[in-house]
Structure formats: structure tokens, C-alpha cells
Amino acid sequence: MATQQIPSGNEGARGRARDGNRACSRLFGRKSPAKRRDLRRNGPVRVQFSHHRLENARGRRMSPAAPRHISVLGREAVEMLDPKDGGIYVDATFGAGGYSRAILSVAGTQVIGIDRDRSAVTGGFDLIDQSDGRLTLVEDRFSNLADICAAQGMAEVDGVVMDVGVSSMQLDQAERGFSFRLGGPLDMRMGHDGPTAADVVAKASEADLANIIYIFGEERHSRAVARAIVAARKEAPITTTQALADIVGKVVRSKPNEIHPATRTFQGLRIFVNAELDELHLALAAAERVLKPGGRLVVVSFHSLEDRIVKDFFNARGKTGGGSRHLPEVAQAAPSFQILTKRPVTPGEAEVAANPRARSAKLRAAERTTAPAHAAGHLPAWPVLADVMRGG
């Protein structure tokens, strides 16, 4: 089975994201409220805000105003990141800015915030104002973080934090089509480009649908679900979250207090539409390249597929030996990370009670060594959006 080579360096990361966020690039300083409102309506494909007046930001401390969204394991993530005065940090999944706000509360820090969702970027305007120019926001995929840092003249950074997967804000917006609990169009795109989940459901073969739902959704009834989808779409297009949830509910049964029958199918389609696992593989490798020795990488994940990728990445780059008493030592690259979390950090009872979505979260962290970044590996040979949409 063919494998996909993970591109290395700036050119490779740019190629993986060639389908989005490249139409134009603009820099904005501190704009007037009228222009800010115009951008909210008609923003460019890529939105970038310059950091400015950095000399005035040194020694100043942000007001700890309450964010509108509390990041899961936010306190633990920022404590593990350990931001310091003068440090440069990447919030690779900006969202509502919870991590960025906490980092910027440390005097003299600078943050590059990245999000592929334009609404998250425009939602960060107030934080840009409060940060006195110490925050730069870029609308892009986090797999491109090495390119983004280089474009800002910050080829090396002191820390990277990632909160992987769909955000609570996206789940709670019916028009985004992420949740079957809210009626809306079957969209599921984190950005605003490329095929929607409805497009995939309409065009993918039964075999591809089964693979997508099984691999990315870990749904053991994936073949039955795929058959039901193909049969239903012959009768009428499947264009809403409710329509898809009803179809899945007829073939996947659940007991009381179990997850909704459509949960895994929706997860599988969402991950596939957004290439989330490929993005995570590429983002971890990019973070390895930009972190200074002593810099820290902190990742919060929310399901086993994500956590396994993070765990394997740290383990592969944190190994110090390659042999056993029975076999000679195998030559391998020097460890590029020192693992800081032997076991993943998980939310406490109080956090889970306040936010049930936090129950599956796991935090892993590692510190960059002086060793060179490891050679690029291969992406797993799982279904790819472009291939499925053209029938390949």
C-alpha cells in the first residue's frame, strides 16, 4: 500500500495546504473600529495582524480579563509551557484565545496565534488591542507554523501549544454543521474552503465511506452505516446534520446513557473533511523544527487517535537507546525531545463537572533538546480527501 511522504521544510508544508489560505495576504496595524467591522464581513482569505510597538510592550502586564471561553486544561498547559519575559510562543490553535491570553499575561512575551477558522481570528481583535502589539494573528493551518514563524522573522520560538480538534465554539454554532444535536447544514469545515461533509457523503463510494467512518470515527458498524448512506442518497440528497444522524440512528443502536449512535460517524467525517490527523502529524514535525533548545511543546488532545499520534511522536523523539541485552544497539538519531509527562495530564473532577467535554482530554508535553530535528517520516496510508472526491 502506498504511503504519503511527509514533506520537510517550508516548501513541503506549503504544498500540503495549497488548497487554502493562499489567495492574498494583508497586514493590519491598529485599525479604526469601522475598518474592523468591514473586515469581519469581508475579510481576505488570509488575515494577518502585525505586531508593532514592541518596545512599549516590554515590562507591561496584561489585565487578566476573563476570556469568553475557558481552555480545557488551560492552567496546566500554560504552566507546562512556562512562559517567560522576552519569550516568543506559538498558540497553534488560537480558538477563543485562552492560551494566548494566559501567555500574554506574562510581561514581555510575544505570541503568534494561528487558526484556520476566520471567525476565530476576527474574534481576537480585542486581544490584539489589549496586548499592545505583542500578539500576531494569522489565518492558516497549524501545519504551516514553521513557515508562519519564518514570515514573522521569528524562525525560532520558545514554546508551542496546541489544543487539537474541533472547538466548543464551532460545535455550538449550528450553521457550521459539526453537531447532530443542532440542526444545520452538513458542513463540518474548520476553514471556509474545500469540500463539505455533504459533498463527501454525496460523492464518496460505499467502500470509501466505510473506511472513513471506521478509520477516523472508530465505528465498528461502519459498513452498515456506509450502506445506509448510499441507499438514502439515492432517494434524496443528504444535506443536513439531522438527516445524516437519522440515517445512522437506524443502523447503529445505543443503550441508555451511551453516546449518540451518530457520534462516531460525525467524528470520522469531520476528521476526514479537515485532514485533522495529517495536519497534526505535520504540525508536530514543524514545531520540532522551530523550537529552540529548552523550548517546550504542549499538546492537548481529545480522543485516542490524536493522543496516539502525539504519544508516538514524543516516544520516537525521546528515545535514548536502541538495543537490548540480546541484540546489538541500533543506530538512531539523538533524542530531540525530553518527555516531561510520563503519563498524560487529565482534567480534575471539578473541570469535568463544569465542562463535560473536557472528560476525554489528555495533555502531553516535552522539552526540546540540542539535537537536530529528526528526519521526516511518512503519513499513514489512510483515505485522502482529494482522492475520494475524484473517485480515486
Tab-separated table of C-alpha atoms in Angstrom:
chain	number	residue	atom	x	y	z
A	1	MET	CA	0.000	0.000	0.000
A	2	ALA	CA	1.427	3.392	-0.951
A	3	THR	CA	2.415	5.836	1.764
A	4	GLN	CA	2.458	9.608	1.713
A	5	GLN	CA	5.812	11.240	2.333
A	6	ILE	CA	5.713	13.986	4.943
A	7	PRO	CA	7.254	16.974	3.171
A	8	SER	CA	10.113	18.565	5.061
A	9	GLY	CA	10.853	22.282	5.294
A	10	ASN	CA	8.870	25.271	4.158
A	11	GLU	CA	8.094	24.069	0.653
A	12	GLY	CA	6.567	20.789	1.852
A	13	ALA	CA	4.288	22.367	4.418
A	14	ARG	CA	3.166	24.919	1.859
A	15	GLY	CA	2.306	22.176	-0.591
A	16	ARG	CA	0.099	20.325	1.868
A	17	ALA	CA	-2.006	23.453	2.312
A	18	ARG	CA	-2.065	24.649	-1.284
A	19	ASP	CA	-5.867	24.337	-1.395
A	20	GLY	CA	-6.455	27.050	1.164
A	21	ASN	CA	-5.408	30.360	2.638
A	22	ARG	CA	-3.108	31.458	-0.177
A	23	ALA	CA	-5.258	33.830	-2.214
A	24	CYS	CA	-3.957	37.007	-0.643
A	25	SER	CA	-2.105	38.379	2.363
A	26	ARG	CA	-2.565	41.722	4.098
A	27	LEU	CA	-1.012	43.348	7.104
A	28	PHE	CA	-3.046	45.383	9.522
A	29	GLY	CA	-1.929	47.639	12.306
A	30	ARG	CA	-4.301	49.146	14.805
A	31	LYS	CA	-7.263	49.889	12.550
A	32	SER	CA	-10.267	52.008	13.252
A	33	PRO	CA	-13.447	50.307	14.533
A	34	ALA	CA	-15.153	50.919	11.175
A	35	LYS	CA	-12.446	49.048	9.282
A	36	ARG	CA	-12.510	46.265	11.846
A	37	ARG	CA	-16.224	45.805	11.231
A	38	ASP	CA	-15.678	45.773	7.480
A	39	LEU	CA	-13.068	43.048	7.861
A	40	ARG	CA	-15.457	40.947	9.901
A	41	ARG	CA	-17.839	40.962	6.947
A	42	ASN	CA	-15.467	40.842	4.022
A	43	GLY	CA	-12.111	39.649	5.323
A	44	PRO	CA	-9.479	38.320	2.934
A	45	VAL	CA	-8.744	34.634	2.573
A	46	ARG	CA	-5.685	35.062	4.770
A	47	VAL	CA	-5.771	37.575	7.619
A	48	GLN	CA	-2.561	38.615	9.316
A	49	PHE	CA	-2.056	41.209	12.006
A	50	SER	CA	1.355	42.696	12.506
A	51	HIS	CA	2.965	43.041	15.899
A	52	HIS	CA	4.017	46.633	16.484
A	53	ARG	CA	5.362	48.992	19.121
A	54	LEU	CA	7.031	46.037	20.816
A	55	GLU	CA	9.367	48.370	22.692
A	56	ASN	CA	6.353	49.776	24.537
A	57	ALA	CA	5.132	46.311	25.492
A	58	ARG	CA	8.249	45.314	27.423
A	59	GLY	CA	7.641	45.191	31.124
A	60	ARG	CA	3.890	45.681	30.773
A	61	ARG	CA	1.430	43.153	32.083
A	62	MET	CA	-1.939	42.477	30.546
A	63	SER	CA	-5.085	42.868	32.553
A	64	PRO	CA	-6.329	39.358	33.415
A	65	ALA	CA	-9.750	39.971	31.870
A	66	ALA	CA	-11.893	36.861	31.780
A	67	PRO	CA	-11.915	35.129	28.382
A	68	ARG	CA	-15.226	34.164	26.853
A	69	HIS	CA	-14.076	30.561	26.666
A	70	ILE	CA	-12.009	28.599	29.187
A	71	SER	CA	-9.466	26.331	27.523
A	72	VAL	CA	-9.565	22.713	28.654
A	73	LEU	CA	-6.539	22.050	30.895
A	74	GLY	CA	-5.654	25.687	30.261
A	75	ARG	CA	-3.875	26.277	33.563
A	76	GLU	CA	-1.922	23.043	33.306
A	77	ALA	CA	-0.958	23.686	29.671
A	78	VAL	CA	0.386	27.179	30.328
A	79	GLU	CA	2.211	26.070	33.484
A	80	MET	CA	3.875	23.316	31.456
A	81	LEU	CA	4.740	25.806	28.698
A	82	ASP	CA	6.345	28.011	31.378
A	83	PRO	CA	6.306	31.351	29.502
A	84	LYS	CA	8.990	33.865	30.422
A	85	ASP	CA	9.618	37.574	29.867
A	86	GLY	CA	11.051	38.076	26.393
A	87	GLY	CA	9.921	34.673	25.136
A	88	ILE	CA	8.232	34.030	21.779
A	89	TYR	CA	5.387	31.495	21.784
A	90	VAL	CA	3.068	29.956	19.221
A	91	ASP	CA	-0.582	29.321	20.050
A	92	ALA	CA	-1.070	26.950	17.135
A	93	THR	CA	-4.842	26.632	17.632
A	94	PHE	CA	-5.912	30.115	18.724
A	95	GLY	CA	-9.664	29.466	19.061
A	96	ALA	CA	-11.046	31.912	21.608
A	97	GLY	CA	-7.556	32.932	22.691
A	98	GLY	CA	-7.491	31.263	26.098
A	99	TYR	CA	-3.876	30.087	25.895
A	100	SER	CA	-2.726	33.311	24.220
A	101	ARG	CA	-4.325	35.446	26.905
A	102	ALA	CA	-2.600	33.470	29.659
A	103	ILE	CA	0.786	33.628	27.926
A	104	LEU	CA	0.457	37.358	27.281
A	105	SER	CA	-0.275	37.950	30.961
A	106	VAL	CA	3.453	37.332	31.466
A	107	ALA	CA	5.220	40.640	30.836
A	108	GLY	CA	7.311	40.887	27.688
A	109	THR	CA	6.044	37.752	25.967
A	110	GLN	CA	5.117	37.701	22.278
A	111	VAL	CA	2.575	35.309	20.763
A	112	ILE	CA	1.904	34.155	17.225
A	113	GLY	CA	-1.683	32.865	17.146
A	114	ILE	CA	-2.756	30.592	14.303
A	115	ASP	CA	-6.228	29.430	13.352
A	116	ARG	CA	-7.706	28.213	10.068
A	117	ASP	CA	-11.135	29.489	11.152
A	118	ARG	CA	-11.547	33.147	10.172
A	119	SER	CA	-14.181	33.739	12.840
A	120	ALA	CA	-11.615	32.792	15.489
A	121	VAL	CA	-9.095	35.232	14.035
A	122	THR	CA	-11.550	38.125	13.845
A	123	GLY	CA	-12.693	37.259	17.356
A	124	GLY	CA	-9.158	38.027	18.531
A	125	PHE	CA	-9.281	41.754	17.668
A	126	ASP	CA	-9.864	42.809	21.267
A	127	LEU	CA	-6.946	40.707	22.490
A	128	ILE	CA	-4.689	42.347	19.894
A	129	ASP	CA	-5.641	45.745	21.335
A	130	GLN	CA	-5.075	44.594	24.912
A	131	SER	CA	-1.679	43.076	24.098
A	132	ASP	CA	-0.145	46.362	22.904
A	133	GLY	CA	1.174	44.734	19.758
A	134	ARG	CA	2.571	41.575	21.338
A	135	LEU	CA	0.024	39.349	19.574
A	136	THR	CA	0.167	38.443	15.878
A	137	LEU	CA	-2.790	36.524	14.426
A	138	VAL	CA	-2.602	34.541	11.206
A	139	GLU	CA	-5.411	32.705	9.424
A	140	ASP	CA	-3.778	29.488	8.275
A	141	ARG	CA	-3.412	25.790	9.025
A	142	PHE	CA	-1.236	24.963	12.006
A	143	SER	CA	0.752	22.521	9.899
A	144	ASN	CA	2.302	25.661	8.341
A	145	LEU	CA	3.562	27.047	11.649
A	146	ALA	CA	7.239	26.892	10.606
A	147	ASP	CA	6.501	28.996	7.503
A	148	ILE	CA	4.382	31.374	9.561
A	149	CYS	CA	7.096	31.901	12.180
A	150	ALA	CA	9.712	32.490	9.486
A	151	ALA	CA	7.453	35.055	7.790
A	152	GLN	CA	7.283	36.965	11.072
A	153	GLY	CA	11.067	36.967	11.392
A	154	MET	CA	10.860	34.500	14.273
A	155	ALA	CA	12.455	31.343	12.881
A	156	GLU	CA	12.987	30.011	16.415
A	157	VAL	CA	10.497	30.164	19.284
A	158	ASP	CA	10.451	29.330	22.982
A	159	GLY	CA	7.250	27.306	23.061
A	160	VAL	CA	4.345	25.880	21.085
A	161	VAL	CA	0.944	24.949	22.491
A	162	MET	CA	-1.777	23.071	20.594
A	163	ASP	CA	-5.390	22.270	21.501
A	164	VAL	CA	-6.230	19.683	18.857
A	165	GLY	CA	-9.611	19.070	17.226
A	166	VAL	CA	-12.902	20.909	16.950
A	167	SER	CA	-13.554	23.801	19.340
A	168	SER	CA	-16.566	24.298	21.583
A	169	MET	CA	-17.441	27.448	19.658
A	170	GLN	CA	-17.565	25.514	16.402
A	171	LEU	CA	-19.666	22.752	17.962
A	172	ASP	CA	-22.122	25.285	19.333
A	173	GLN	CA	-22.714	27.056	16.005
A	174	ALA	CA	-25.488	25.208	14.210
A	175	GLU	CA	-24.610	26.764	10.862
A	176	ARG	CA	-21.153	25.149	10.959
A	177	GLY	CA	-22.701	21.675	10.836
A	178	PHE	CA	-20.405	19.959	13.342
A	179	SER	CA	-23.069	18.686	15.720
A	180	PHE	CA	-26.074	16.459	15.141
A	181	ARG	CA	-27.628	17.943	18.278
A	182	LEU	CA	-28.136	21.234	16.468
A	183	GLY	CA	-29.967	21.334	13.162
A	184	GLY	CA	-27.846	22.792	10.406
A	185	PRO	CA	-26.189	22.229	7.040
A	186	LEU	CA	-23.858	19.241	6.790
A	187	ASP	CA	-20.687	21.315	6.508
A	188	MET	CA	-18.039	20.497	9.177
A	189	ARG	CA	-15.232	22.576	7.622
A	190	MET	CA	-12.977	24.305	10.119
A	191	GLY	CA	-11.986	26.773	7.420
A	192	HIS	CA	-14.188	28.083	4.660
A	193	ASP	CA	-12.730	26.282	1.669
A	194	GLY	CA	-12.817	22.822	0.132
A	195	PRO	CA	-15.486	20.099	0.058
A	196	THR	CA	-18.059	19.906	2.836
A	197	ALA	CA	-19.166	16.795	4.668
A	198	ALA	CA	-22.290	16.842	2.485
A	199	ASP	CA	-20.052	16.716	-0.608
A	200	VAL	CA	-18.226	13.680	0.787
A	201	VAL	CA	-21.461	11.921	1.697
A	202	ALA	CA	-22.800	12.608	-1.800
A	203	LYS	CA	-19.766	11.557	-3.840
A	204	ALA	CA	-17.691	9.025	-1.884
A	205	SER	CA	-18.041	5.380	-2.799
A	206	GLU	CA	-19.533	2.961	-0.297
A	207	ALA	CA	-16.090	1.453	0.318
A	208	ASP	CA	-14.521	4.869	0.916
A	209	LEU	CA	-17.327	5.891	3.278
A	210	ALA	CA	-16.875	2.689	5.256
A	211	ASN	CA	-13.120	3.272	5.515
A	212	ILE	CA	-13.522	6.906	6.529
A	213	ILE	CA	-16.042	6.108	9.241
A	214	TYR	CA	-14.062	3.111	10.511
A	215	ILE	CA	-10.566	4.652	10.489
A	216	PHE	CA	-11.356	8.172	11.665
A	217	GLY	CA	-14.536	7.502	13.619
A	218	GLU	CA	-13.587	4.090	15.031
A	219	GLU	CA	-17.140	2.980	14.276
A	220	ARG	CA	-17.325	-0.820	14.166
A	221	HIS	CA	-20.629	-0.674	12.269
A	222	SER	CA	-19.020	1.422	9.515
A	223	ARG	CA	-20.028	-0.897	6.662
A	224	ALA	CA	-23.668	-0.858	7.696
A	225	VAL	CA	-23.578	2.924	8.036
A	226	ALA	CA	-21.982	3.321	4.601
A	227	ARG	CA	-24.607	1.072	3.010
A	228	ALA	CA	-27.388	3.069	4.655
A	229	ILE	CA	-25.911	6.365	3.442
A	230	VAL	CA	-25.580	5.144	-0.143
A	231	ALA	CA	-29.140	3.821	-0.121
A	232	ALA	CA	-30.523	7.044	1.352
A	233	ARG	CA	-28.723	9.362	-1.054
A	234	LYS	CA	-30.341	7.571	-3.972
A	235	GLU	CA	-33.686	8.751	-2.650
A	236	ALA	CA	-32.702	12.315	-1.743
A	237	PRO	CA	-29.538	14.370	-1.129
A	238	ILE	CA	-28.240	14.251	2.455
A	239	THR	CA	-27.595	17.907	3.230
A	240	THR	CA	-28.360	18.419	6.931
A	241	THR	CA	-26.916	17.146	10.184
A	242	GLN	CA	-30.304	15.853	11.268
A	243	ALA	CA	-30.793	13.858	8.068
A	244	LEU	CA	-27.450	12.105	8.471
A	245	ALA	CA	-27.998	11.470	12.180
A	246	ASP	CA	-31.382	9.881	11.438
A	247	ILE	CA	-29.841	7.572	8.828
A	248	VAL	CA	-27.094	6.435	11.175
A	249	GLY	CA	-29.550	6.011	14.051
A	250	LYS	CA	-31.452	3.393	12.070
A	251	VAL	CA	-28.455	1.050	11.795
A	252	VAL	CA	-26.439	1.812	14.945
A	253	ARG	CA	-28.187	1.122	18.206
A	254	SER	CA	-27.182	2.535	21.577
A	255	LYS	CA	-28.241	1.815	25.102
A	256	PRO	CA	-29.383	4.469	27.578
A	257	ASN	CA	-26.504	6.607	28.888
A	258	GLU	CA	-24.306	5.661	25.927
A	259	ILE	CA	-23.092	8.128	23.327
A	260	HIS	CA	-25.450	9.046	20.489
A	261	PRO	CA	-25.365	6.455	17.670
A	262	ALA	CA	-24.124	9.085	15.191
A	263	THR	CA	-21.219	10.319	17.315
A	264	ARG	CA	-18.503	8.209	15.723
A	265	THR	CA	-19.765	8.740	12.174
A	266	PHE	CA	-19.761	12.517	12.652
A	267	GLN	CA	-16.295	12.372	14.181
A	268	GLY	CA	-14.978	10.341	11.268
A	269	LEU	CA	-16.390	12.690	8.636
A	270	ARG	CA	-15.184	15.794	10.472
A	271	ILE	CA	-11.635	14.498	10.840
A	272	PHE	CA	-11.586	13.442	7.195
A	273	VAL	CA	-13.004	16.682	5.770
A	274	ASN	CA	-10.414	18.726	7.667
A	275	ALA	CA	-7.496	16.277	7.270
A	276	GLU	CA	-7.064	16.681	11.010
A	277	LEU	CA	-4.703	13.786	11.611
A	278	ASP	CA	-2.438	14.686	8.692
A	279	GLU	CA	-2.406	18.253	9.982
A	280	LEU	CA	-1.405	17.040	13.449
A	281	HIS	CA	1.445	14.902	12.096
A	282	LEU	CA	2.773	17.849	10.088
A	283	ALA	CA	2.288	20.393	12.894
A	284	LEU	CA	4.254	18.296	15.395
A	285	ALA	CA	7.138	17.976	12.947
A	286	ALA	CA	7.008	21.715	12.237
A	287	ALA	CA	7.084	22.519	15.952
A	288	GLU	CA	10.160	20.319	16.332
A	289	ARG	CA	11.935	22.409	13.680
A	290	VAL	CA	11.138	25.840	15.159
A	291	LEU	CA	11.633	25.203	18.868
A	292	LYS	CA	14.835	26.459	20.463
A	293	PRO	CA	16.788	24.121	22.772
A	294	GLY	CA	14.861	24.238	26.026
A	295	GLY	CA	11.680	25.270	24.228
A	296	ARG	CA	8.546	23.331	25.102
A	297	LEU	CA	5.812	21.670	23.082
A	298	VAL	CA	2.482	21.173	24.863
A	299	VAL	CA	-0.395	19.315	23.194
A	300	VAL	CA	-3.944	18.772	24.456
A	301	SER	CA	-5.909	16.103	22.564
A	302	PHE	CA	-9.457	14.830	22.948
A	303	HIS	CA	-9.642	11.311	21.549
A	304	SER	CA	-7.476	8.231	21.194
A	305	LEU	CA	-6.479	8.814	17.563
A	306	GLU	CA	-4.989	12.227	18.331
A	307	ASP	CA	-3.398	11.147	21.599
A	308	ARG	CA	-1.761	8.119	19.973
A	309	ILE	CA	-0.124	10.337	17.339
A	310	VAL	CA	1.228	12.713	20.000
A	311	LYS	CA	2.400	9.882	22.237
A	312	ASP	CA	4.169	8.085	19.384
A	313	PHE	CA	5.779	11.338	18.207
A	314	PHE	CA	7.236	12.076	21.637
A	315	ASN	CA	8.303	8.476	22.197
A	316	ALA	CA	10.074	8.285	18.832
A	317	ARG	CA	11.948	11.516	19.507
A	318	GLY	CA	12.605	10.899	23.182
A	319	LYS	CA	14.325	7.520	22.908
A	320	THR	CA	17.840	7.275	24.310
A	321	GLY	CA	18.709	3.665	23.425
A	322	GLY	CA	18.121	1.273	20.577
A	323	GLY	CA	19.172	-2.181	21.719
A	324	SER	CA	18.684	-4.819	24.383
A	325	ARG	CA	20.847	-7.339	26.202
A	326	HIS	CA	20.068	-9.842	23.445
A	327	LEU	CA	20.500	-7.579	20.406
A	328	PRO	CA	23.155	-5.030	19.474
A	329	GLU	CA	22.270	-1.353	19.844
A	330	VAL	CA	20.595	0.092	16.757
A	331	ALA	CA	21.945	3.366	15.420
A	332	GLN	CA	19.350	6.114	15.756
A	333	ALA	CA	19.089	9.853	15.824
A	334	ALA	CA	19.852	11.605	19.083
A	335	PRO	CA	16.729	12.421	21.127
A	336	SER	CA	15.283	15.752	20.009
A	337	PHE	CA	12.872	15.940	22.963
A	338	GLN	CA	12.933	15.175	26.658
A	339	ILE	CA	9.473	13.974	27.636
A	340	LEU	CA	8.015	15.905	30.577
A	341	THR	CA	4.808	13.879	31.052
A	342	LYS	CA	5.434	10.172	31.649
A	343	ARG	CA	1.669	9.857	31.930
A	344	PRO	CA	-0.781	12.257	30.294
A	345	VAL	CA	-2.255	15.002	32.440
A	346	THR	CA	-6.052	14.737	32.609
A	347	PRO	CA	-8.754	17.123	33.904
A	348	GLY	CA	-9.810	17.024	37.517
A	349	GLU	CA	-13.329	16.252	38.692
A	350	ALA	CA	-14.202	19.928	39.078
A	351	GLU	CA	-13.225	20.775	35.485
A	352	VAL	CA	-15.148	17.824	34.076
A	353	ALA	CA	-18.203	18.760	36.139
A	354	ALA	CA	-18.029	22.333	34.821
A	355	ASN	CA	-17.329	21.231	31.233
A	356	PRO	CA	-18.300	17.636	30.348
A	357	ARG	CA	-16.476	17.966	27.006
A	358	ALA	CA	-13.213	18.010	28.976
A	359	ARG	CA	-13.626	14.437	30.206
A	360	SER	CA	-11.555	12.835	27.441
A	361	ALA	CA	-8.787	15.457	27.292
A	362	LYS	CA	-5.149	14.445	27.684
A	363	LEU	CA	-2.141	16.727	27.911
A	364	ARG	CA	1.354	15.668	26.878
A	365	ALA	CA	4.465	17.837	26.903
A	366	ALA	CA	8.144	17.648	26.030
A	367	GLU	CA	11.177	19.925	26.045
A	368	ARG	CA	13.401	20.419	23.008
A	369	THR	CA	16.995	19.236	23.309
A	370	THR	CA	20.037	20.499	21.405
A	371	ALA	CA	19.849	17.593	18.923
A	372	PRO	CA	18.816	18.274	15.315
A	373	ALA	CA	15.216	17.669	14.293
A	374	HIS	CA	14.599	14.106	13.194
A	375	ALA	CA	14.189	13.210	9.536
A	376	ALA	CA	10.692	13.368	8.103
A	377	GLY	CA	8.637	10.186	8.294
A	378	HIS	CA	5.594	9.053	6.356
A	379	LEU	CA	1.951	9.852	6.737
A	380	PRO	CA	-0.209	6.757	7.236
A	381	ALA	CA	-1.863	5.358	4.119
A	382	TRP	CA	-5.413	6.289	5.015
A	383	PRO	CA	-8.083	7.872	2.785
A	384	VAL	CA	-7.248	11.329	1.389
A	385	LEU	CA	-9.929	13.919	0.630
A	386	ALA	CA	-8.715	14.792	-2.881
A	387	ASP	CA	-8.567	11.129	-3.907
A	388	VAL	CA	-12.009	10.302	-2.543
A	389	MET	CA	-13.647	13.312	-4.189
A	390	ARG	CA	-12.288	12.441	-7.625
A	391	GLY	CA	-13.114	8.764	-7.200
A	392	GLY	CA	-9.505	7.658	-6.804
